[in-house]
Tab-separated table of C-alpha atoms and ligand atoms in Angstrom:
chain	number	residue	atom	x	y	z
A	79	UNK	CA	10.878	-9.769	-49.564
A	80	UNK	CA	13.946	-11.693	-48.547
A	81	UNK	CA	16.189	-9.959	-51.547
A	82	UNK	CA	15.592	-6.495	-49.494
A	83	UNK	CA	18.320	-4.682	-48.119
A	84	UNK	CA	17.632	-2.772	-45.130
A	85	UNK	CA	19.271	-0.152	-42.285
A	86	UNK	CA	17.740	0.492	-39.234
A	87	UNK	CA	19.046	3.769	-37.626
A	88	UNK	CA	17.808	3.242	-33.410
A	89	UNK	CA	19.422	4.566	-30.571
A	90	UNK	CA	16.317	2.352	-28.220
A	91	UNK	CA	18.016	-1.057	-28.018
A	92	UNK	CA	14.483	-2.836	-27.849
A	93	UNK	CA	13.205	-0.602	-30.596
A	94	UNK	CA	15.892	-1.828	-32.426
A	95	UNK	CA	15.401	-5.768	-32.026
A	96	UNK	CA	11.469	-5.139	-32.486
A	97	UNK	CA	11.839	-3.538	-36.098
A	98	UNK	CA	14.772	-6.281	-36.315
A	99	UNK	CA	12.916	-9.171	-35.997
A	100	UNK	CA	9.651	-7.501	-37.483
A	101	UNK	CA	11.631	-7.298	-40.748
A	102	UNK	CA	12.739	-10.925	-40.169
A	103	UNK	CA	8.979	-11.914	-40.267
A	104	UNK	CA	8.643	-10.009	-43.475
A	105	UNK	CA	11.268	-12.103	-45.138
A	106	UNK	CA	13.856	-9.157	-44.635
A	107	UNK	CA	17.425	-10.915	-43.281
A	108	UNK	CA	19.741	-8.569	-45.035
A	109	UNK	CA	19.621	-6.038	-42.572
A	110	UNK	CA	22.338	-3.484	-40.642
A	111	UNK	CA	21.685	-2.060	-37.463
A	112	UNK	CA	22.712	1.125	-35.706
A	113	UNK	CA	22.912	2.755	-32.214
A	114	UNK	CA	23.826	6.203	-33.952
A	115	UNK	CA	24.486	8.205	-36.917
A	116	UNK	CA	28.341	7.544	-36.381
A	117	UNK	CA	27.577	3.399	-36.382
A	118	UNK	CA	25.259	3.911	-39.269
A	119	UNK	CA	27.847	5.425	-41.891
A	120	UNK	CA	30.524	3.319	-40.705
A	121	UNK	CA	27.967	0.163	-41.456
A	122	UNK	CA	27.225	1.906	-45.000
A	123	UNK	CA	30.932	2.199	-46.172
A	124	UNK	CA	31.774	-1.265	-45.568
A	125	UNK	CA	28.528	-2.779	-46.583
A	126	UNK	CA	27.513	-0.058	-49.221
A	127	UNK	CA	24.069	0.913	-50.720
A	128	UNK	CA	20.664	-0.263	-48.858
A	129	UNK	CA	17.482	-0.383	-50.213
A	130	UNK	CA	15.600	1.142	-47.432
A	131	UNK	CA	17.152	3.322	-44.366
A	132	UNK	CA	14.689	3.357	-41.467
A	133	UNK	CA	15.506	6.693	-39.896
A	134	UNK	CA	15.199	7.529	-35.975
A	135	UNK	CA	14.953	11.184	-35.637
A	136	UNK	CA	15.904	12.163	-31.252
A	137	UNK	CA	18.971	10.378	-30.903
A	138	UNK	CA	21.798	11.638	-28.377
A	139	UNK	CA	24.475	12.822	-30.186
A	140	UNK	CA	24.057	13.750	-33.762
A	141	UNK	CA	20.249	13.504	-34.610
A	142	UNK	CA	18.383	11.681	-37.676
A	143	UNK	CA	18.527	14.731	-39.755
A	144	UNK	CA	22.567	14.173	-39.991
A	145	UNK	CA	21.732	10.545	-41.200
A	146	UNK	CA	19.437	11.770	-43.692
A	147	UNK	CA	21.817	14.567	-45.514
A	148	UNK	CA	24.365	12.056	-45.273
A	149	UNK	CA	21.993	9.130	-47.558
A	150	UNK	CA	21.329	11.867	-50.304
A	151	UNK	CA	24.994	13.483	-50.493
A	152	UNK	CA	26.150	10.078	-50.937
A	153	UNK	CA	23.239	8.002	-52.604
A	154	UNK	CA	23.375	5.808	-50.443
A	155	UNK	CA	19.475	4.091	-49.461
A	156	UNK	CA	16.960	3.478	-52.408
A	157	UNK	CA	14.323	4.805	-50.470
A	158	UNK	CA	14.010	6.282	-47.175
A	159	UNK	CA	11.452	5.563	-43.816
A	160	UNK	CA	11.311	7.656	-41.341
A	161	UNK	CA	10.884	6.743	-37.693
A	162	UNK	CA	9.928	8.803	-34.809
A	163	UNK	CA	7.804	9.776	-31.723
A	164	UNK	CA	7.688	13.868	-32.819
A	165	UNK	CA	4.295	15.611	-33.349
A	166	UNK	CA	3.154	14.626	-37.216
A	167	UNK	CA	3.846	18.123	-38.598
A	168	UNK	CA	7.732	18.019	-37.813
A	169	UNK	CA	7.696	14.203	-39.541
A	170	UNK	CA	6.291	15.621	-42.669
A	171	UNK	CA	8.577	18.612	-42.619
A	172	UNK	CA	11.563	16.015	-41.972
A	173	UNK	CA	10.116	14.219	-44.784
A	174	UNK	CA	9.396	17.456	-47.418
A	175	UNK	CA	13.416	18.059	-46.362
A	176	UNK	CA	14.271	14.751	-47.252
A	177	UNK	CA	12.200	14.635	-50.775
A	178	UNK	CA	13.998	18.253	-51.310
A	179	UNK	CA	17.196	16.708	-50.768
A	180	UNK	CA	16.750	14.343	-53.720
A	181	UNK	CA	15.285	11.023	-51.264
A	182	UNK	CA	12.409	9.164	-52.113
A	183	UNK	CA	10.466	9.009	-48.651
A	184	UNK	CA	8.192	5.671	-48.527
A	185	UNK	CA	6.343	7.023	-45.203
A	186	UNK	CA	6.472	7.263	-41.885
A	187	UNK	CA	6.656	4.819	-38.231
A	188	UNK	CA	5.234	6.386	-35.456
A	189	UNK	CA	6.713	4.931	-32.598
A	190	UNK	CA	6.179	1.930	-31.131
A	191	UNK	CA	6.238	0.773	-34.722
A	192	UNK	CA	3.738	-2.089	-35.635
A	193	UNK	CA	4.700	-5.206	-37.866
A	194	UNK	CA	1.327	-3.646	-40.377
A	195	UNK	CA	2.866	-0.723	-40.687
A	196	UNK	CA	6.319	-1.927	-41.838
A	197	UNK	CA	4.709	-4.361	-43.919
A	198	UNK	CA	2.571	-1.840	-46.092
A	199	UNK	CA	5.895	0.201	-46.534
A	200	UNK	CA	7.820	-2.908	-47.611
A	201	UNK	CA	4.733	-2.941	-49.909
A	202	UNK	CA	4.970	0.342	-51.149
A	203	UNK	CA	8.371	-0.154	-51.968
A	204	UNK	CA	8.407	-3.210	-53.781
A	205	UNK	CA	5.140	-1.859	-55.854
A	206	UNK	CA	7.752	1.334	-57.028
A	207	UNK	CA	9.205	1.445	-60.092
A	208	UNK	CA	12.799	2.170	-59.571
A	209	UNK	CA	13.878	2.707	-63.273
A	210	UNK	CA	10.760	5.891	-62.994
A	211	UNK	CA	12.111	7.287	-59.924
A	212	UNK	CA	13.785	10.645	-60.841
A	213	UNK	CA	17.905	10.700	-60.643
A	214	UNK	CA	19.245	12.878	-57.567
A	215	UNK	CA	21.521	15.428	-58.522
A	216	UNK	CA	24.019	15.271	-61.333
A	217	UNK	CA	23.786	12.704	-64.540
A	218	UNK	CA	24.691	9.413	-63.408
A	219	UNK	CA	26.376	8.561	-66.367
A	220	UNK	CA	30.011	10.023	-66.795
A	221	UNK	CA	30.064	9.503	-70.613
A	222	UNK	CA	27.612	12.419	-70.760
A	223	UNK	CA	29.783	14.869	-68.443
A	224	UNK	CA	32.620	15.284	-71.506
A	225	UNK	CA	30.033	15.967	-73.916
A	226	UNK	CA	30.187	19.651	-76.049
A	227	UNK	CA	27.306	22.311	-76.276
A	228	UNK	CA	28.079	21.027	-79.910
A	229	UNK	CA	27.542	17.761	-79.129
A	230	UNK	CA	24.688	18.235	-76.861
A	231	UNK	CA	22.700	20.330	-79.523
A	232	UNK	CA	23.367	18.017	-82.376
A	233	UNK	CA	22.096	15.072	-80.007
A	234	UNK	CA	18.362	17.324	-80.023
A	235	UNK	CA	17.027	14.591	-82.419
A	236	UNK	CA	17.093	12.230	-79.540
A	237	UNK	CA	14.938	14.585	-77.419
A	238	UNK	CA	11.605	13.417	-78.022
A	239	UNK	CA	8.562	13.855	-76.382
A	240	UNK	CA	6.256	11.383	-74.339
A	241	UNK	CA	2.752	12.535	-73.357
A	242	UNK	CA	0.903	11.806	-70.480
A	243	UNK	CA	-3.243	11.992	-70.535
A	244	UNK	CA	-5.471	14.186	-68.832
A	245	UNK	CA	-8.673	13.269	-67.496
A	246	UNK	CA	-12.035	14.142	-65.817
A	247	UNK	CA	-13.961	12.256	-63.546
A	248	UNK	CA	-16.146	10.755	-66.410
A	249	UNK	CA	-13.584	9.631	-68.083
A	250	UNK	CA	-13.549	12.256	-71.042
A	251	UNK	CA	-9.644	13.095	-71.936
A	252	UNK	CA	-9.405	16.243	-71.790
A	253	UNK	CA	-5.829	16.596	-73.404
A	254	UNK	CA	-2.101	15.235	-72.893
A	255	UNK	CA	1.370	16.863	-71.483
A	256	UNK	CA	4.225	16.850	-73.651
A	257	UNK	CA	7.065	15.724	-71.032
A	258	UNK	CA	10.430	16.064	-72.938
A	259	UNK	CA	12.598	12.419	-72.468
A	260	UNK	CA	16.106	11.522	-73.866
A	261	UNK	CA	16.141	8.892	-75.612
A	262	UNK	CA	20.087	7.949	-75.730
A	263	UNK	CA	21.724	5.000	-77.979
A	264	UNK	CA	23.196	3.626	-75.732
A	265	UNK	CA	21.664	4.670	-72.075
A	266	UNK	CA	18.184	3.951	-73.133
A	267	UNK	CA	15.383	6.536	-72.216
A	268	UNK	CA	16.851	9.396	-69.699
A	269	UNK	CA	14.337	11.249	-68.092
A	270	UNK	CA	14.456	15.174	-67.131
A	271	UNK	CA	16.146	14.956	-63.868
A	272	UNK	CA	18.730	12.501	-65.463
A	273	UNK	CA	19.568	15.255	-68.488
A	274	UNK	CA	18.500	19.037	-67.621
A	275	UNK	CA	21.286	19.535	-65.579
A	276	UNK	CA	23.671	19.217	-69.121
A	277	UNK	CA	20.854	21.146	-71.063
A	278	UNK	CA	21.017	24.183	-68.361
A	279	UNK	CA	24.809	23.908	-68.044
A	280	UNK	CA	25.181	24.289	-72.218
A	281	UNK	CA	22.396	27.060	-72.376
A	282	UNK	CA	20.658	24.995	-74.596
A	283	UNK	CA	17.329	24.965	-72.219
A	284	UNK	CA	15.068	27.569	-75.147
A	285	UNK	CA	16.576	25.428	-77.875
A	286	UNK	CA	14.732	22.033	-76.164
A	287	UNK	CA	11.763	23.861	-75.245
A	288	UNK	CA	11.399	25.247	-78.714
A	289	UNK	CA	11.742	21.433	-80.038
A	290	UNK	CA	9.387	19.552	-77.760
A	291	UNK	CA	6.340	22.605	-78.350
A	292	UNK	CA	7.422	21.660	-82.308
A	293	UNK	CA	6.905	17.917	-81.969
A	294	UNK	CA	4.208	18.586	-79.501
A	295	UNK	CA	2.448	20.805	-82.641
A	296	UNK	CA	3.209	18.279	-85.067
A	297	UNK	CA	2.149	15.316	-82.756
A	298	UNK	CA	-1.210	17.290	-81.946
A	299	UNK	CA	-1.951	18.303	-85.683
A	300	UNK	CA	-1.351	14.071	-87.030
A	301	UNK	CA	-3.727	13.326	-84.267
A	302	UNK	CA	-6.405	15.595	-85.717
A	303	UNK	CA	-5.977	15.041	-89.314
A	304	UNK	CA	-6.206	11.093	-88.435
A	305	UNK	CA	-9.279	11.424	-86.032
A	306	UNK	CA	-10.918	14.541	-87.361
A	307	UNK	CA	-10.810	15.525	-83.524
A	308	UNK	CA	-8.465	18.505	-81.638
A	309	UNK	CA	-6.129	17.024	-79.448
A	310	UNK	CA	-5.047	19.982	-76.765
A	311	UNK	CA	-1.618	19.292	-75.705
A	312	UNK	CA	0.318	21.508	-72.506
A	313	UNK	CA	4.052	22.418	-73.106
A	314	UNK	CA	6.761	23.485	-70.352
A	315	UNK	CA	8.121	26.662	-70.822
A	316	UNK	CA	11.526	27.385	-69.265
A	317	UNK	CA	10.249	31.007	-67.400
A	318	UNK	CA	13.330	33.101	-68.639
A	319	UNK	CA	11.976	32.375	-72.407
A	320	UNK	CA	8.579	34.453	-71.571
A	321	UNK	CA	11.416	37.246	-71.240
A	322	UNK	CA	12.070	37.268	-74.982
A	323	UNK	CA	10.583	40.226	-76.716
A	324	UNK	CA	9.767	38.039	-79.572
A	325	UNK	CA	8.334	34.741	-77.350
A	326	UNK	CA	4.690	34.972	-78.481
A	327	UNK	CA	5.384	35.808	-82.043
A	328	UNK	CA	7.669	32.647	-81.882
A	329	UNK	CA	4.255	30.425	-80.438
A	330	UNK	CA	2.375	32.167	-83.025
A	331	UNK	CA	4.646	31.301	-85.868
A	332	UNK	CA	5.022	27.500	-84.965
A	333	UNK	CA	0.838	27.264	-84.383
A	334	UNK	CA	0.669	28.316	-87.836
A	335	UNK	CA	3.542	26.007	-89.386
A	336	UNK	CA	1.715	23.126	-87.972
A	337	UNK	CA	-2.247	24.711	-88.476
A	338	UNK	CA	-3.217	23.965	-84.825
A	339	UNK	CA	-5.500	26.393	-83.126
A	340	UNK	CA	-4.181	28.077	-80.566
A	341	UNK	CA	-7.111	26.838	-78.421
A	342	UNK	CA	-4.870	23.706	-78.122
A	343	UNK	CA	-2.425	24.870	-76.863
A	344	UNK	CA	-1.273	24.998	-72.986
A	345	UNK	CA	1.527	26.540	-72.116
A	346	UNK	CA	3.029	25.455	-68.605
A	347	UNK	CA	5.356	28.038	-66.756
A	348	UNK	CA	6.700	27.284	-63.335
A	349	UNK	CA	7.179	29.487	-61.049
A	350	UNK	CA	10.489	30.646	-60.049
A	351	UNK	CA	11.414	33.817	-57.904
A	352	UNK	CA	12.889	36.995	-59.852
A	353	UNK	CA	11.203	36.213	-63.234
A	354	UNK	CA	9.160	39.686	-63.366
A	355	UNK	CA	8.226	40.339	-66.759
A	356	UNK	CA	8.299	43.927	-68.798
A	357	UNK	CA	5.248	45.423	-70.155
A	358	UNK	CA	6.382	44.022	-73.095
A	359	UNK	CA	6.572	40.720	-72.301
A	360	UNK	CA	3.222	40.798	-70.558
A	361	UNK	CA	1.934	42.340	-73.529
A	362	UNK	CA	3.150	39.236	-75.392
A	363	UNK	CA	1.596	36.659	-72.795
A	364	UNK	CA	-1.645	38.807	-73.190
A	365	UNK	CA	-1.898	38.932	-76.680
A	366	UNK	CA	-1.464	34.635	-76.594
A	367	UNK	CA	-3.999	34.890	-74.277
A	368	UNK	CA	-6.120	36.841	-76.219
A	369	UNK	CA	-5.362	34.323	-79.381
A	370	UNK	CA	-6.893	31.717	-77.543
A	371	UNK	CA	-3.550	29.863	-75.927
A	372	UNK	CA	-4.323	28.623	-71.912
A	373	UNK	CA	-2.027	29.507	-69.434
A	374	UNK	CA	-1.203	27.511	-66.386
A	375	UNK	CA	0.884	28.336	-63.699
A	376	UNK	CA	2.695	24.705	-63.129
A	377	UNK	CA	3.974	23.293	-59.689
A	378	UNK	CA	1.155	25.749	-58.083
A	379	UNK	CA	2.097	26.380	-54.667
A	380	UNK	CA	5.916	25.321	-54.854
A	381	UNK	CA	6.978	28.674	-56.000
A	382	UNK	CA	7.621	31.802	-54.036
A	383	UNK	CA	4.931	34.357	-55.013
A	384	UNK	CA	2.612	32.119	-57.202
A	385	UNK	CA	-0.898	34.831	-55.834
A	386	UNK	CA	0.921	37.544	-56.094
A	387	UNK	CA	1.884	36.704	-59.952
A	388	UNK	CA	-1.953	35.217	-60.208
A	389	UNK	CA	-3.384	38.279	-59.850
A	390	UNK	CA	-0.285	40.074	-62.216
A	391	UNK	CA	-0.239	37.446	-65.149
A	392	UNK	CA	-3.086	35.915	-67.560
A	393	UNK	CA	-3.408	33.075	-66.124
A	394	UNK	CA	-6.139	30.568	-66.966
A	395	UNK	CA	-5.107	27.132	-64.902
A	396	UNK	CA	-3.045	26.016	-62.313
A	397	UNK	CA	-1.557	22.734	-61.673
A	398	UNK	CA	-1.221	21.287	-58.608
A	399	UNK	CA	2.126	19.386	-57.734
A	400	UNK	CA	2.225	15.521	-56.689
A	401	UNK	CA	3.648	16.893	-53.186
A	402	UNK	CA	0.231	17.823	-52.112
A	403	UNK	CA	-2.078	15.233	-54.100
A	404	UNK	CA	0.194	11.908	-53.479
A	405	UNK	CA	-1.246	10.341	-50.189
A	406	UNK	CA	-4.017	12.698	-49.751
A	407	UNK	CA	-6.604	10.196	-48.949
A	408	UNK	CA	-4.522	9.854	-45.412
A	409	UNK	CA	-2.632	12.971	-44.805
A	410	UNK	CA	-5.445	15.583	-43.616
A	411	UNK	CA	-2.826	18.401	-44.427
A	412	UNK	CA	-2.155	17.601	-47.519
A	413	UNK	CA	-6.092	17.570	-48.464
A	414	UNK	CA	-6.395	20.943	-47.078
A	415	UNK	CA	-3.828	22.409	-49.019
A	416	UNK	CA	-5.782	20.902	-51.792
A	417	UNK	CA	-9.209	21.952	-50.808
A	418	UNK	CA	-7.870	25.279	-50.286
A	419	UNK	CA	-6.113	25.896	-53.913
A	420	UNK	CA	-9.600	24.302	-55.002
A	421	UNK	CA	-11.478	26.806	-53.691
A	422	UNK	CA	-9.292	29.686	-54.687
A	423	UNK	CA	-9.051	28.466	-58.156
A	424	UNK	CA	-12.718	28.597	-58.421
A	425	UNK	CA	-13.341	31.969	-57.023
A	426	UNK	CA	-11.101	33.099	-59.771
A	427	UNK	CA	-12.609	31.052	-62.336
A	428	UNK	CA	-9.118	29.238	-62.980
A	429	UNK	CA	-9.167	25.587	-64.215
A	430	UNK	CA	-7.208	23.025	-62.388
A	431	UNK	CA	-5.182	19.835	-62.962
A	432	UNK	CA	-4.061	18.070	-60.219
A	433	UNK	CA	-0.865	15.734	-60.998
A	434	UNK	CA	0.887	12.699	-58.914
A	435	UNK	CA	-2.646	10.941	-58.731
A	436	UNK	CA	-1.538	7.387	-58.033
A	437	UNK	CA	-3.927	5.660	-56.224
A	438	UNK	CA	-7.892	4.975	-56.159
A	439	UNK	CA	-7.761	6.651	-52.720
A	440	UNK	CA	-6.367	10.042	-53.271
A	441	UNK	CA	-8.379	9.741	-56.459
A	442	UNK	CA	-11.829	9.412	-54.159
A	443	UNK	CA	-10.171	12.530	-51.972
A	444	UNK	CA	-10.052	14.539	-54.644
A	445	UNK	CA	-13.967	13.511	-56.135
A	446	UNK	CA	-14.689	14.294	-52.559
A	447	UNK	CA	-13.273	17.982	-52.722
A	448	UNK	CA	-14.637	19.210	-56.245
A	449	UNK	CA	-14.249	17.527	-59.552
A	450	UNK	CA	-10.802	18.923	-61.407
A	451	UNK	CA	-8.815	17.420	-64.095
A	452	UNK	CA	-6.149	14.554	-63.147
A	453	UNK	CA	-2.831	13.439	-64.297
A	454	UNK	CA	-1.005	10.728	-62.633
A	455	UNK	CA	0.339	7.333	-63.080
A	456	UNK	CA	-3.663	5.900	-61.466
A	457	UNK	CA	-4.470	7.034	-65.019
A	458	UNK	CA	-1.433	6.320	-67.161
A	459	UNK	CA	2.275	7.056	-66.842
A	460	UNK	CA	3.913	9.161	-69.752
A	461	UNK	CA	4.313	7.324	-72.995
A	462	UNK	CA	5.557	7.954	-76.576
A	463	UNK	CA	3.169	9.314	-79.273
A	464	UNK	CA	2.350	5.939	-80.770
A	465	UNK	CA	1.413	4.349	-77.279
A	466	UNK	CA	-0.632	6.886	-76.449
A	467	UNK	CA	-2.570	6.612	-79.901
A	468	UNK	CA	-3.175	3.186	-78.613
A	469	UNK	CA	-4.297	4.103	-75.583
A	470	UNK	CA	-6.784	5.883	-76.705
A	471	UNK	CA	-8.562	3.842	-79.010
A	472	UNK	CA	-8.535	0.878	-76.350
A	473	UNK	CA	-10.160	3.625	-74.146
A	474	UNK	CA	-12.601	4.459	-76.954
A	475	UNK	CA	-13.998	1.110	-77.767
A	476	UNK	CA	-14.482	0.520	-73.885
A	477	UNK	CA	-16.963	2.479	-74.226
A	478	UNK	CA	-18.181	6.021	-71.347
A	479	UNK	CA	-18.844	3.128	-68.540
A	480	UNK	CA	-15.921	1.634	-68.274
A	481	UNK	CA	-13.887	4.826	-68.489
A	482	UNK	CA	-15.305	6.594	-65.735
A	483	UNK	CA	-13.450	6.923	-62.368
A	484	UNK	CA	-16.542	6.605	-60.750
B	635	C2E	P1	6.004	18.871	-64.476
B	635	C2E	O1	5.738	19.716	-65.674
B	635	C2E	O2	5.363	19.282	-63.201
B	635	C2E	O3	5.587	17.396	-64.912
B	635	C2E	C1	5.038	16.451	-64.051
B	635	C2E	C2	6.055	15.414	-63.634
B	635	C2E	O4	5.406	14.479	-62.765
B	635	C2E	C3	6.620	14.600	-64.790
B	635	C2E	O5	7.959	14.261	-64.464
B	635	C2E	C4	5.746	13.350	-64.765
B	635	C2E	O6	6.358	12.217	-65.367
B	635	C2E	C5	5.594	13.166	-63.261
B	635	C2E	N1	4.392	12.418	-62.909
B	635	C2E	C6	3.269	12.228	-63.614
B	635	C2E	N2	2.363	11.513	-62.937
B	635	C2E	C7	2.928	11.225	-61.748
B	635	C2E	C8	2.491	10.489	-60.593
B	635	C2E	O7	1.374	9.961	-60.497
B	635	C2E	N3	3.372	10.401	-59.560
B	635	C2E	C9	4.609	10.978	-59.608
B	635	C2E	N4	5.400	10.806	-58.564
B	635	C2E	N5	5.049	11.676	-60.660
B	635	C2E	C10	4.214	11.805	-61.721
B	635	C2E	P2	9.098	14.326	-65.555
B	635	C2E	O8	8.603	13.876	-66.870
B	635	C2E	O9	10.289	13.648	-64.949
B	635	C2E	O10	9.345	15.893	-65.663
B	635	C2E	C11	9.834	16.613	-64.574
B	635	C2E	C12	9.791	18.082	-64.823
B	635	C2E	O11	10.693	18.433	-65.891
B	635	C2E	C13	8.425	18.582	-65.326
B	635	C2E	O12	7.578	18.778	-64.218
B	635	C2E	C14	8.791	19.871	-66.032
B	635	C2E	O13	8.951	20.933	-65.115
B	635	C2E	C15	10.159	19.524	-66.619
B	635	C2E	N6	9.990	19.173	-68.042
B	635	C2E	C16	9.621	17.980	-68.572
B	635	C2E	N7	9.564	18.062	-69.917
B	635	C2E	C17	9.900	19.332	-70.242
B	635	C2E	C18	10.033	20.058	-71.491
B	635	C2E	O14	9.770	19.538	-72.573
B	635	C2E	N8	10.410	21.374	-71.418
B	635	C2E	C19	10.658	22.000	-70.219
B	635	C2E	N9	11.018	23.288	-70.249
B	635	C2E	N10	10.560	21.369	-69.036
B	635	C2E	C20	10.172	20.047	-69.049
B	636	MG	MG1	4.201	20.609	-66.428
B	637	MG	MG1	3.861	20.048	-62.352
């Protein structure tokens, strides 16, 4: 671990030379210290980017929270810990703050803070993939910023969708998500946090949600006319493009182009506040419905009236976010949240997916709470068509056994 680079933010000067020299006997040398927020961004000017900012939160003075808008305005720590002595539900508010703010929170120290501790979150770092974390704020790349709506549009051939599989317990996929990436000349693969903001800015959001349902069509209809079997595949919809008049006759049109039944077909709305719909448009969401298409009401729980529009709109699944599922196994509040949208899901006969599943442990919380459908990198990260095609058939000649997540 020596390669680390790491900031400790402590106002308690033996605190401080605890998680010092803890960090020393992880092989951590590289490390900056500071008495207060002040110290802290004076260190990170002159010394620049850290890997890992370990965050006090009661300081006199200017408090944690200062430190922490300060990281994500300026980019300025990989990943974040946060250190404190505060009851556990104003840590994980700190940390839902800090995750909204564009941070990618490795966990929490309860104070005193153990050498164990530390370690596993030196762990957890390390194990991350950096190049999958997803971009804070604007495109990093400034050759993108001068591009044209021109430009932009005629780049849509680079747009091209991955999939990631979803499972049940026994193993049986159950069907894939169509998760739009970029896949640039000469940036490599640019993932929706890293290109949205240039789609939204040029308007062209309906024009790259009308390709990836198209190649997600086209993907699903090869799959069947190779195997013989349906492959059901969920889409994103952008919510303002339910508000079209003609949105449904639009899905209609493109399951007939590519002869997929409309049983296939998920389509994936988030929530967002102020998208009511017209009779109209309802009408149009009902008569999809009615055709056979699933609904599912995506990032359940991060929106702003998701029951209310439950009980409005024809909904037939909802997804659980990785905010609630990742860490699960060890974060009683976060299981509730999931038993509870469990529960309600059932009483209204909804189906359920539950995303960010990334380790055997929240995977064994969630067996323990009811048996939905999973997505998450435990199972397999998003991958091109082709890889996926792989993936199966290595799945299929291991044979039910070995697939199970027993
Ligand atoms: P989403 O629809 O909720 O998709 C799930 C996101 O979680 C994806 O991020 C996926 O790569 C990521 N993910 C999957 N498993 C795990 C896991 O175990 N842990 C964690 N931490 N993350 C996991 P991605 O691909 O970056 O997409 C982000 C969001 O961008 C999507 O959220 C969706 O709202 C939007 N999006 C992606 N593709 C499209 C598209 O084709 N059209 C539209 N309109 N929106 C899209
Ligand atoms: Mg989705
Ligand atoms: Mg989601």
């Amino acid at each position: 671990m020596h390669s680390l680079k790491v900031l400790i933010l402590e106002d308690h000067p033996f605190q401080l030379m605890a998680l010092h020299q803890m960090l020393n006997a992880n092989g951590v040398f590289d490390v900056l210290t500071a008495d207060s927020v002040e110290a802290a961004c004076q260190t990170l000017s002159r010394r620049g980017r850290v890997d890992i900012a370990i965050c006090d939160l009661q300081m006199d003075g200017a408090d944690g929270l200062a430190l922490i808008r300060h990281l994500a305005e300026h980019q300025l720590a990989a990943a974040l810990v946060i250190l404190s002595g505060a009851e556990s539900c104003v840590i994980d508010s700190v940390g839902a703050l800090a995750r909204n703010l564009g941070l990618n929170v490795l966990g929490c120290i309860e104070k005193p803070a153990t050498s164990l501790v530390l370690h596993q979150l030196l762990r957890r770092y390390l194990e991350q993939d950096h190049a999958e974390l997803p971009a804070a704020g604007p495109p990093q790349y400034p050759q993108l910023l001068n591009l044209t709506t021109a430009e932009l549009a005629a780049s849509q051939e680079q747009w091209v969708a991955h999939y990631q599989p979803k499972v049940c317990f026994d193993g049986k996929l159950v069907g894939v998500e169509a998760l739009v990436r970029w896949q640039h000349p000469s940036l490599g693969i640019l993932s929706p946090a890293q290109f949205f903001p240039l789609i939204e800015g040029a308007e062209l959001f309906d024009v790259l949600s009308w390709h990836v349902l198209d190649q997600a069509l086209a993907f699903s209809a090869q799959f069947q006319s190779r195997t013989g079997k349906t492959l059901p595949v969920a889409v994103n919809i952008a919510p303002h493009l339910l508000q079209r008049d003609d949105f449904h006759d639009q899905v209609k049109a493109a399951l007939e182009r590519h002869a997929v039944a409309a049983s296939a077909l998920t389509l994936e709305i988030v929530e967002t506040a102020g998208n009511t719909l017209t009779n109209q448009q309802l009408e149009g969401l009902l008569h999809l419905r009615i055709l056979g298409c699933q609904l599912s009401i995506d990032d359940f729980g991060m929106g702003v009236s998701n029951v209310q529009r439950l009980l409005e709109l024809p909904f037939s699944e909802l997804k659980l976010p990785s905010e609630f599922v990742r860490g699960m196994a060890h974060d009683g509040r976060k299981a509730a949240v999931v038993a509870g949208a469990l529960m309600m899901a059932r009483r209204m006969s909804l189906n359920v997916v539950v995303e960010g599943v990334e380790t055997a442990d929240d995977l064994l919380a969630i067996k323990d709470l009811g048996h939905p459908v999973m997505q998450g990198y435990f199972i397999a990260r998003p991958m091109p068509g082709g890889e996926l095609i792989d993936w199966i058939d290595a799945r299929n000649s291991a044979g039910c056994k070995q697939r199970a997540y027993a």
